């Protein structure tokens, strides 16, 4: 049975939340998840500009310090978004991270965007899953020795909730990988947005795009890789959102399995500011649960299940199914357990007050 270590946000004089986090990590064996001189990727969500529910940089600085104290070489990372926003390319993404407080002078570690300038720097990892045969993972994450996922636990409009599996499976995917998870079809052209810059044509790996009056896709040749979506700066190339929520949840679990394949890993979740939707939104609504605590584990499935249970226990009902009734959050956990990513049964070990 997996172990999940947990501490509340309750403090007393002389005991700060940063001290409680350190005690929690020390008790859980956090430093055993990496070796001296290893490159350690701290995967988190820097928050879309305007959203204020993301994890405070103060916590990240403590985790960075602990990695360094143990001899690891940490960096902060996230992959670019598929949608157009303040994190859809590395330049905007880095600016947003700094505005939101993740400057190196604050967190004491560099920020490296996992899939590069336009979201195309990826490593293809074969897993032969039920829905995903070859996951497209941001290169910086794929090449790291250890992954530490640091998740803000919250609701999610397509997956029901967003925790460790969402943070890793969707968050570490390149833009093409995100497209694969959200959609099983090929991109389409918005002719009115096309300025004939030719970037899509020049960067299509199979020569399926020709630009005349506007870009045209030859669907007989198109492989649905999403490269044109990643390269277009004008919104002329867009994905077709046609994947059901159940398949999205299953693909996220399979992508998580690919990220963690042959890699040491550890997982941290902050159950506070439990917003109803993802931190990818440019705003955050009022929380749907009180600030509960911090949970950590070597098993991402057990961690997500524990966080769900702690929220339901705190509010005496399932707020995720209430605000997103069209989704079944259990799908990602059931499939994750089925494919061997982890187990839903766990022992909750409470640390401190």
mmCIF file of C-alpha atoms in Angstrom:
data_model
loop_
_atom_site.group_PDB
_atom_site.id
_atom_site.type_symbol
_atom_site.label_atom_id
_atom_site.label_comp_id
_atom_site.label_asym_id
_atom_site.label_seq_id
_atom_site.Cartn_x
_atom_site.Cartn_y
_atom_site.Cartn_z
ATOM 1 C CA UNK A 1 0.000 0.000 0.000
ATOM 2 C CA UNK A 2 1.322 3.423 -0.944
ATOM 3 C CA UNK A 3 2.189 5.964 1.737
ATOM 4 C CA UNK A 4 0.925 9.542 1.575
ATOM 5 C CA UNK A 5 2.402 11.985 4.083
ATOM 6 C CA UNK A 6 0.209 14.939 5.052
ATOM 7 C CA UNK A 7 0.359 18.104 7.115
ATOM 8 C CA UNK A 8 -2.289 20.750 7.644
ATOM 9 C CA UNK A 9 -1.884 24.505 7.197
ATOM 10 C CA UNK A 10 -2.382 24.965 10.942
ATOM 11 C CA UNK A 11 0.607 26.652 12.601
ATOM 12 C CA UNK A 12 1.640 28.064 15.946
ATOM 13 C CA UNK A 13 4.155 30.616 17.181
ATOM 14 C CA UNK A 14 7.651 29.603 16.093
ATOM 15 C CA UNK A 15 6.448 27.157 13.441
ATOM 16 C CA UNK A 16 5.902 28.603 9.961
ATOM 17 C CA UNK A 17 4.368 26.844 6.969
ATOM 18 C CA UNK A 18 7.795 26.747 5.352
ATOM 19 C CA UNK A 19 9.149 24.928 8.396
ATOM 20 C CA UNK A 20 6.215 22.519 8.272
ATOM 21 C CA UNK A 21 6.896 21.812 4.609
ATOM 22 C CA UNK A 22 10.542 21.053 5.399
ATOM 23 C CA UNK A 23 9.554 18.692 8.218
ATOM 24 C CA UNK A 24 7.027 16.968 5.939
ATOM 25 C CA UNK A 25 9.585 16.446 3.172
ATOM 26 C CA UNK A 26 12.251 15.209 5.582
ATOM 27 C CA UNK A 27 9.805 12.737 7.143
ATOM 28 C CA UNK A 28 8.698 11.411 3.757
ATOM 29 C CA UNK A 29 12.170 10.569 2.444
ATOM 30 C CA UNK A 30 12.133 13.309 -0.183
ATOM 31 C CA UNK A 31 15.939 13.425 -0.432
ATOM 32 C CA UNK A 32 16.065 9.743 -1.418
ATOM 33 C CA UNK A 33 14.372 10.553 -4.750
ATOM 34 C CA UNK A 34 17.573 11.837 -6.408
ATOM 35 C CA UNK A 35 21.338 11.474 -6.222
ATOM 36 C CA UNK A 36 24.100 14.033 -5.918
ATOM 37 C CA UNK A 37 24.782 16.057 -9.103
ATOM 38 C CA UNK A 38 21.639 14.805 -10.839
ATOM 39 C CA UNK A 39 19.552 17.222 -12.917
ATOM 40 C CA UNK A 40 16.288 17.545 -11.015
ATOM 41 C CA UNK A 41 13.234 18.931 -12.839
ATOM 42 C CA UNK A 42 10.725 20.652 -10.561
ATOM 43 C CA UNK A 43 7.531 20.527 -12.632
ATOM 44 C CA UNK A 44 5.004 23.150 -11.623
ATOM 45 C CA UNK A 45 2.468 25.510 -13.154
ATOM 46 C CA UNK A 46 3.631 29.136 -13.237
ATOM 47 C CA UNK A 47 0.042 30.380 -13.580
ATOM 48 C CA UNK A 48 -1.530 32.222 -16.487
ATOM 49 C CA UNK A 49 -1.198 36.006 -16.168
ATOM 50 C CA UNK A 50 -4.155 37.261 -14.140
ATOM 51 C CA UNK A 51 -4.627 33.984 -12.251
ATOM 52 C CA UNK A 52 -3.543 34.200 -8.607
ATOM 53 C CA UNK A 53 -4.317 30.683 -7.363
ATOM 54 C CA UNK A 54 -0.953 29.121 -8.294
ATOM 55 C CA UNK A 55 1.552 27.915 -5.682
ATOM 56 C CA UNK A 56 3.481 30.657 -3.890
ATOM 57 C CA UNK A 57 7.118 30.954 -5.034
ATOM 58 C CA UNK A 58 8.168 30.882 -1.343
ATOM 59 C CA UNK A 59 7.320 27.185 -1.161
ATOM 60 C CA UNK A 60 9.222 26.506 -4.366
ATOM 61 C CA UNK A 61 12.316 28.246 -2.982
ATOM 62 C CA UNK A 62 12.301 25.939 0.047
ATOM 63 C CA UNK A 63 12.051 22.846 -2.176
ATOM 64 C CA UNK A 64 14.885 24.168 -4.370
ATOM 65 C CA UNK A 65 17.026 24.767 -1.282
ATOM 66 C CA UNK A 66 16.415 21.219 -0.040
ATOM 67 C CA UNK A 67 17.370 19.747 -3.411
ATOM 68 C CA UNK A 68 20.595 21.765 -3.397
ATOM 69 C CA UNK A 69 21.374 20.813 0.206
ATOM 70 C CA UNK A 70 21.180 17.164 -0.824
ATOM 71 C CA UNK A 71 23.521 17.749 -3.772
ATOM 72 C CA UNK A 72 20.952 17.852 -6.583
ATOM 73 C CA UNK A 73 20.979 20.351 -9.449
ATOM 74 C CA UNK A 74 17.407 21.722 -9.700
ATOM 75 C CA UNK A 75 15.566 23.695 -12.352
ATOM 76 C CA UNK A 76 11.933 24.800 -12.625
ATOM 77 C CA UNK A 77 9.995 23.760 -15.692
ATOM 78 C CA UNK A 78 6.671 23.666 -17.486
ATOM 79 C CA UNK A 79 5.735 23.118 -21.125
ATOM 80 C CA UNK A 80 4.050 25.621 -23.423
ATOM 81 C CA UNK A 81 0.281 25.709 -23.753
ATOM 82 C CA UNK A 82 -1.614 24.657 -26.857
ATOM 83 C CA UNK A 83 -4.079 27.526 -26.606
ATOM 84 C CA UNK A 84 -3.046 31.123 -27.276
ATOM 85 C CA UNK A 85 -2.276 32.893 -24.013
ATOM 86 C CA UNK A 86 0.604 34.224 -21.944
ATOM 87 C CA UNK A 87 2.431 30.859 -21.898
ATOM 88 C CA UNK A 88 2.122 29.582 -25.485
ATOM 89 C CA UNK A 89 5.765 30.264 -26.368
ATOM 90 C CA UNK A 90 8.932 30.357 -24.290
ATOM 91 C CA UNK A 91 9.403 34.133 -24.431
ATOM 92 C CA UNK A 92 5.924 34.916 -23.091
ATOM 93 C CA UNK A 93 6.078 31.924 -20.751
ATOM 94 C CA UNK A 94 9.312 33.100 -19.123
ATOM 95 C CA UNK A 95 7.956 36.636 -18.798
ATOM 96 C CA UNK A 96 4.802 35.331 -17.128
ATOM 97 C CA UNK A 97 6.799 33.124 -14.753
ATOM 98 C CA UNK A 98 8.877 36.117 -13.677
ATOM 99 C CA UNK A 99 5.859 38.414 -13.272
ATOM 100 C CA UNK A 100 4.217 35.751 -11.100
ATOM 101 C CA UNK A 101 7.243 35.629 -8.814
ATOM 102 C CA UNK A 102 9.379 32.792 -10.173
ATOM 103 C CA UNK A 103 12.436 34.910 -10.902
ATOM 104 C CA UNK A 104 15.776 33.248 -10.218
ATOM 105 C CA UNK A 105 16.537 35.838 -7.543
ATOM 106 C CA UNK A 106 13.443 34.579 -5.676
ATOM 107 C CA UNK A 107 13.435 30.827 -6.276
ATOM 108 C CA UNK A 108 17.226 30.326 -6.582
ATOM 109 C CA UNK A 109 16.948 28.132 -9.670
ATOM 110 C CA UNK A 110 16.644 28.722 -13.422
ATOM 111 C CA UNK A 111 13.356 28.365 -15.293
ATOM 112 C CA UNK A 112 13.628 26.183 -18.408
ATOM 113 C CA UNK A 113 10.608 25.813 -20.690
ATOM 114 C CA UNK A 114 10.442 22.088 -21.283
ATOM 115 C CA UNK A 115 9.475 22.074 -24.961
ATOM 116 C CA UNK A 116 11.477 25.079 -26.144
ATOM 117 C CA UNK A 117 10.734 28.293 -27.962
ATOM 118 C CA UNK A 118 7.569 27.264 -29.838
ATOM 119 C CA UNK A 119 6.677 24.048 -28.067
ATOM 120 C CA UNK A 120 8.308 21.747 -30.607
ATOM 121 C CA UNK A 121 11.355 20.506 -28.648
ATOM 122 C CA UNK A 122 10.171 17.043 -27.726
ATOM 123 C CA UNK A 123 11.279 13.483 -27.120
ATOM 124 C CA UNK A 124 9.032 10.663 -28.304
ATOM 125 C CA UNK A 125 8.707 7.970 -25.648
ATOM 126 C CA UNK A 126 7.114 4.652 -26.683
ATOM 127 C CA UNK A 127 4.689 3.151 -24.177
ATOM 128 C CA UNK A 128 2.227 1.176 -26.335
ATOM 129 C CA UNK A 129 -0.736 2.216 -24.190
ATOM 130 C CA UNK A 130 -4.400 1.631 -24.864
ATOM 131 C CA UNK A 131 -4.737 5.074 -26.501
ATOM 132 C CA UNK A 132 -1.184 6.422 -26.747
ATOM 133 C CA UNK A 133 1.553 4.470 -28.487
ATOM 134 C CA UNK A 134 4.264 7.119 -28.432
ATOM 135 C CA UNK A 135 4.060 10.096 -26.075
ATOM 136 C CA UNK A 136 5.530 13.457 -27.093
ATOM 137 C CA UNK A 137 7.270 14.857 -24.005
ATOM 138 C CA UNK A 138 9.039 18.195 -23.545
ATOM 139 C CA UNK A 139 12.763 17.573 -24.029
ATOM 140 C CA UNK A 140 13.944 19.220 -20.793
ATOM 141 C CA UNK A 141 11.693 16.946 -18.738
ATOM 142 C CA UNK A 142 12.576 13.860 -20.765
ATOM 143 C CA UNK A 143 16.311 14.454 -20.304
ATOM 144 C CA UNK A 144 16.162 15.229 -16.569
ATOM 145 C CA UNK A 145 17.399 12.550 -14.167
ATOM 146 C CA UNK A 146 14.597 13.048 -11.634
ATOM 147 C CA UNK A 147 11.136 14.617 -11.768
ATOM 148 C CA UNK A 148 9.588 16.309 -8.763
ATOM 149 C CA UNK A 149 6.004 17.265 -9.534
ATOM 150 C CA UNK A 150 4.627 20.165 -7.495
ATOM 151 C CA UNK A 151 0.893 20.456 -8.062
ATOM 152 C CA UNK A 152 -1.755 22.955 -7.065
ATOM 153 C CA UNK A 153 -4.749 20.708 -6.378
ATOM 154 C CA UNK A 154 -7.909 22.197 -7.891
ATOM 155 C CA UNK A 155 -10.936 21.574 -10.063
ATOM 156 C CA UNK A 156 -10.598 21.124 -13.798
ATOM 157 C CA UNK A 157 -13.198 21.723 -16.467
ATOM 158 C CA UNK A 158 -12.273 18.665 -18.575
ATOM 159 C CA UNK A 159 -10.763 16.202 -16.094
ATOM 160 C CA UNK A 160 -12.899 16.978 -13.038
ATOM 161 C CA UNK A 161 -9.849 17.764 -10.946
ATOM 162 C CA UNK A 162 -6.238 18.662 -11.610
ATOM 163 C CA UNK A 163 -3.544 17.101 -9.448
ATOM 164 C CA UNK A 164 -0.313 15.194 -9.968
ATOM 165 C CA UNK A 165 -1.499 13.247 -13.035
ATOM 166 C CA UNK A 166 -2.744 16.394 -14.758
ATOM 167 C CA UNK A 167 0.396 18.343 -13.833
ATOM 168 C CA UNK A 168 2.644 15.632 -15.265
ATOM 169 C CA UNK A 169 0.687 14.065 -18.110
ATOM 170 C CA UNK A 170 -0.669 17.215 -19.690
ATOM 171 C CA UNK A 171 1.857 19.637 -18.251
ATOM 172 C CA UNK A 172 4.983 17.837 -19.491
ATOM 173 C CA UNK A 173 3.645 17.168 -22.990
ATOM 174 C CA UNK A 174 4.877 19.222 -25.923
ATOM 175 C CA UNK A 175 2.267 21.237 -27.796
ATOM 176 C CA UNK A 176 1.796 18.320 -30.196
ATOM 177 C CA UNK A 177 1.429 16.022 -27.203
ATOM 178 C CA UNK A 178 -1.231 18.270 -25.721
ATOM 179 C CA UNK A 179 -3.036 18.232 -29.037
ATOM 180 C CA UNK A 180 -2.950 14.434 -29.088
ATOM 181 C CA UNK A 181 -4.537 14.303 -25.654
ATOM 182 C CA UNK A 182 -7.254 16.843 -26.401
ATOM 183 C CA UNK A 183 -8.108 15.712 -29.897
ATOM 184 C CA UNK A 184 -8.053 12.646 -32.085
ATOM 185 C CA UNK A 185 -8.431 14.624 -35.299
ATOM 186 C CA UNK A 186 -6.268 16.944 -37.379
ATOM 187 C CA UNK A 187 -5.983 20.749 -37.257
ATOM 188 C CA UNK A 188 -8.042 23.071 -39.395
ATOM 189 C CA UNK A 189 -7.354 26.406 -41.096
ATOM 190 C CA UNK A 190 -9.070 29.710 -40.385
ATOM 191 C CA UNK A 191 -8.518 31.427 -43.767
ATOM 192 C CA UNK A 192 -9.476 34.858 -42.427
ATOM 193 C CA UNK A 193 -6.570 34.691 -39.930
ATOM 194 C CA UNK A 194 -3.924 33.546 -42.407
ATOM 195 C CA UNK A 195 -1.379 36.200 -43.467
ATOM 196 C CA UNK A 196 0.548 33.809 -45.776
ATOM 197 C CA UNK A 197 3.734 33.918 -43.673
ATOM 198 C CA UNK A 198 4.576 30.380 -44.886
ATOM 199 C CA UNK A 199 5.770 29.160 -41.459
ATOM 200 C CA UNK A 200 3.276 26.295 -41.470
ATOM 201 C CA UNK A 201 4.272 25.165 -44.954
ATOM 202 C CA UNK A 202 7.997 25.347 -44.223
ATOM 203 C CA UNK A 203 7.679 23.449 -40.943
ATOM 204 C CA UNK A 204 5.203 20.717 -41.861
ATOM 205 C CA UNK A 205 7.216 17.481 -41.508
ATOM 206 C CA UNK A 206 5.293 15.687 -44.285
ATOM 207 C CA UNK A 207 4.690 18.546 -46.736
ATOM 208 C CA UNK A 208 0.930 18.464 -46.222
ATOM 209 C CA UNK A 209 0.445 22.258 -46.287
ATOM 210 C CA UNK A 210 0.522 24.600 -49.270
ATOM 211 C CA UNK A 211 -0.013 28.353 -49.019
ATOM 212 C CA UNK A 212 -1.625 30.237 -51.901
ATOM 213 C CA UNK A 213 -4.329 32.745 -50.977
ATOM 214 C CA UNK A 214 -4.245 31.063 -47.554
ATOM 215 C CA UNK A 215 -2.913 27.840 -46.057
ATOM 216 C CA UNK A 216 -4.529 24.611 -47.236
ATOM 217 C CA UNK A 217 -4.028 21.227 -45.528
ATOM 218 C CA UNK A 218 -3.918 18.018 -47.554
ATOM 219 C CA UNK A 219 -5.571 15.695 -45.045
ATOM 220 C CA UNK A 220 -4.501 12.629 -47.000
ATOM 221 C CA UNK A 221 -0.916 13.467 -46.013
ATOM 222 C CA UNK A 222 -1.488 15.222 -42.649
ATOM 223 C CA UNK A 223 -0.384 13.136 -39.658
ATOM 224 C CA UNK A 224 -1.983 15.352 -37.000
ATOM 225 C CA UNK A 225 1.321 16.229 -35.314
ATOM 226 C CA UNK A 226 0.263 19.793 -34.421
ATOM 227 C CA UNK A 227 3.473 21.370 -35.730
ATOM 228 C CA UNK A 228 1.517 23.935 -37.745
ATOM 229 C CA UNK A 229 -0.512 24.895 -34.679
ATOM 230 C CA UNK A 230 2.707 25.420 -32.751
ATOM 231 C CA UNK A 231 4.305 27.547 -35.480
ATOM 232 C CA UNK A 232 1.369 29.813 -36.314
ATOM 233 C CA UNK A 233 1.464 33.156 -34.522
ATOM 234 C CA UNK A 234 -1.871 34.387 -35.865
ATOM 235 C CA UNK A 235 -4.436 31.785 -34.859
ATOM 236 C CA UNK A 236 -4.896 30.569 -38.430
ATOM 237 C CA UNK A 237 -4.032 26.980 -37.542
ATOM 238 C CA UNK A 238 -6.210 25.609 -34.757
ATOM 239 C CA UNK A 239 -6.842 22.189 -33.230
ATOM 240 C CA UNK A 240 -10.232 20.527 -33.407
ATOM 241 C CA UNK A 241 -11.422 19.839 -29.863
ATOM 242 C CA UNK A 242 -13.307 16.595 -30.283
ATOM 243 C CA UNK A 243 -11.901 14.227 -27.655
ATOM 244 C CA UNK A 244 -14.300 13.053 -24.943
ATOM 245 C CA UNK A 245 -13.448 13.720 -21.287
ATOM 246 C CA UNK A 246 -12.972 10.017 -20.507
ATOM 247 C CA UNK A 247 -10.385 9.553 -23.232
ATOM 248 C CA UNK A 248 -8.649 12.776 -22.212
ATOM 249 C CA UNK A 249 -8.293 11.462 -18.656
ATOM 250 C CA UNK A 250 -6.957 8.124 -19.896
ATOM 251 C CA UNK A 251 -4.465 9.792 -22.225
ATOM 252 C CA UNK A 252 -3.233 12.017 -19.381
ATOM 253 C CA UNK A 253 -2.551 8.902 -17.310
ATOM 254 C CA UNK A 254 -0.683 7.252 -20.194
ATOM 255 C CA UNK A 255 1.368 10.399 -20.792
ATOM 256 C CA UNK A 256 2.225 10.459 -17.081
ATOM 257 C CA UNK A 257 3.423 6.876 -17.378
ATOM 258 C CA UNK A 258 5.650 7.919 -20.291
ATOM 259 C CA UNK A 259 7.141 10.862 -18.364
ATOM 260 C CA UNK A 260 7.990 8.690 -15.359
ATOM 261 C CA UNK A 261 9.285 5.762 -17.408
ATOM 262 C CA UNK A 262 12.790 4.829 -16.209
ATOM 263 C CA UNK A 263 12.930 8.031 -14.137
ATOM 264 C CA UNK A 264 13.070 8.618 -10.397
ATOM 265 C CA UNK A 265 10.213 10.785 -9.165
ATOM 266 C CA UNK A 266 8.506 12.371 -6.171
ATOM 267 C CA UNK A 267 5.180 14.235 -5.885
ATOM 268 C CA UNK A 268 3.952 17.192 -3.827
ATOM 269 C CA UNK A 269 0.410 18.629 -3.809
ATOM 270 C CA UNK A 270 -0.791 21.845 -2.201
ATOM 271 C CA UNK A 271 -4.480 21.677 -1.291
ATOM 272 C CA UNK A 272 -5.229 25.369 -0.918
ATOM 273 C CA UNK A 273 -6.940 28.021 -3.021
ATOM 274 C CA UNK A 274 -8.877 25.077 -4.472
ATOM 275 C CA UNK A 275 -10.230 26.945 -7.473
ATOM 276 C CA UNK A 276 -12.992 25.356 -9.574
ATOM 277 C CA UNK A 277 -10.951 25.522 -12.781
ATOM 278 C CA UNK A 278 -7.385 25.158 -14.017
ATOM 279 C CA UNK A 279 -4.641 27.727 -13.352
ATOM 280 C CA UNK A 280 -4.487 28.073 -17.157
ATOM 281 C CA UNK A 281 -7.432 30.463 -16.916
ATOM 282 C CA UNK A 282 -6.512 34.156 -16.796
ATOM 283 C CA UNK A 283 -8.546 34.535 -13.585
ATOM 284 C CA UNK A 284 -9.463 32.397 -10.613
ATOM 285 C CA UNK A 285 -12.857 32.063 -8.955
ATOM 286 C CA UNK A 286 -13.469 31.716 -5.215
ATOM 287 C CA UNK A 287 -12.227 28.410 -3.724
ATOM 288 C CA UNK A 288 -14.604 25.460 -3.518
ATOM 289 C CA UNK A 289 -12.935 24.109 -0.368
ATOM 290 C CA UNK A 290 -11.003 25.522 2.586
ATOM 291 C CA UNK A 291 -7.207 25.468 2.748
ATOM 292 C CA UNK A 292 -6.550 21.885 3.835
ATOM 293 C CA UNK A 293 -2.840 21.113 3.756
ATOM 294 C CA UNK A 294 0.127 19.702 1.869
ATOM 295 C CA UNK A 295 0.395 16.041 0.831
ATOM 296 C CA UNK A 296 3.403 14.205 -0.622
ATOM 297 C CA UNK A 297 4.091 10.712 -1.936
ATOM 298 C CA UNK A 298 6.233 8.659 -4.274
ATOM 299 C CA UNK A 299 2.954 7.435 -5.860
ATOM 300 C CA UNK A 300 1.081 10.049 -7.954
ATOM 301 C CA UNK A 301 -2.123 7.982 -8.057
ATOM 302 C CA UNK A 302 -2.290 7.521 -4.291
ATOM 303 C CA UNK A 303 -1.511 11.219 -3.857
ATOM 304 C CA UNK A 304 -4.352 12.333 -6.134
ATOM 305 C CA UNK A 305 -6.779 9.944 -4.428
ATOM 306 C CA UNK A 306 -5.746 11.204 -0.995
ATOM 307 C CA UNK A 307 -6.232 14.827 -2.055
ATOM 308 C CA UNK A 308 -9.700 14.051 -3.400
ATOM 309 C CA UNK A 309 -10.614 12.286 -0.161
ATOM 310 C CA UNK A 310 -9.297 15.141 2.000
ATOM 311 C CA UNK A 311 -11.355 17.708 0.064
ATOM 312 C CA UNK A 312 -14.535 15.609 0.233
ATOM 313 C CA UNK A 313 -13.986 15.035 3.951
ATOM 314 C CA UNK A 314 -13.546 18.776 4.531
ATOM 315 C CA UNK A 315 -16.693 19.924 2.673
ATOM 316 C CA UNK A 316 -18.850 16.787 3.210
ATOM 317 C CA UNK A 317 -19.672 16.350 -0.470
ATOM 318 C CA UNK A 318 -17.931 15.979 -3.836
ATOM 319 C CA UNK A 319 -17.473 19.547 -5.147
ATOM 320 C CA UNK A 320 -15.688 18.385 -8.294
ATOM 321 C CA UNK A 321 -18.651 16.370 -9.552
ATOM 322 C CA UNK A 322 -20.946 19.200 -8.518
ATOM 323 C CA UNK A 323 -19.191 21.927 -10.531
ATOM 324 C CA UNK A 324 -18.241 19.661 -13.450
ATOM 325 C CA UNK A 325 -21.094 17.122 -13.651
ATOM 326 C CA UNK A 326 -20.259 16.250 -17.264
ATOM 327 C CA UNK A 327 -16.895 14.771 -16.246
ATOM 328 C CA UNK A 328 -16.023 11.741 -14.135
ATOM 329 C CA UNK A 329 -12.789 12.433 -12.277
ATOM 330 C CA UNK A 330 -12.461 8.772 -11.330
ATOM 331 C CA UNK A 331 -11.576 7.872 -14.936
ATOM 332 C CA UNK A 332 -8.006 9.167 -14.646
ATOM 333 C CA UNK A 333 -7.419 7.286 -11.375
ATOM 334 C CA UNK A 334 -9.005 4.030 -12.509
ATOM 335 C CA UNK A 335 -7.017 4.017 -15.747
ATOM 336 C CA UNK A 336 -3.824 5.090 -14.005
ATOM 337 C CA UNK A 337 -4.096 2.129 -11.638
ATOM 338 C CA UNK A 338 -4.951 -0.219 -14.498
ATOM 339 C CA UNK A 339 -1.780 0.669 -16.448
ATOM 340 C CA UNK A 340 0.469 0.345 -13.399
ATOM 341 C CA UNK A 341 1.124 4.029 -12.737
ATOM 342 C CA UNK A 342 0.263 3.616 -9.058
ATOM 343 C CA UNK A 343 -2.457 2.472 -6.690
ATOM 344 C CA UNK A 344 -5.521 4.147 -5.232
ATOM 345 C CA UNK A 345 -5.216 2.445 -1.838
ATOM 346 C CA UNK A 346 -2.977 4.356 0.513
ATOM 347 C CA UNK A 347 -1.971 4.913 4.109
ATOM 348 C CA UNK A 348 -2.292 8.528 5.240
ATOM 349 C CA UNK A 349 0.516 9.484 7.597
ATOM 350 C CA UNK A 350 -0.110 12.775 9.391
ATOM 351 C CA UNK A 351 2.937 14.862 10.229
ATOM 352 C CA UNK A 352 2.962 17.679 12.803
ATOM 353 C CA UNK A 353 -0.058 19.729 13.806
#
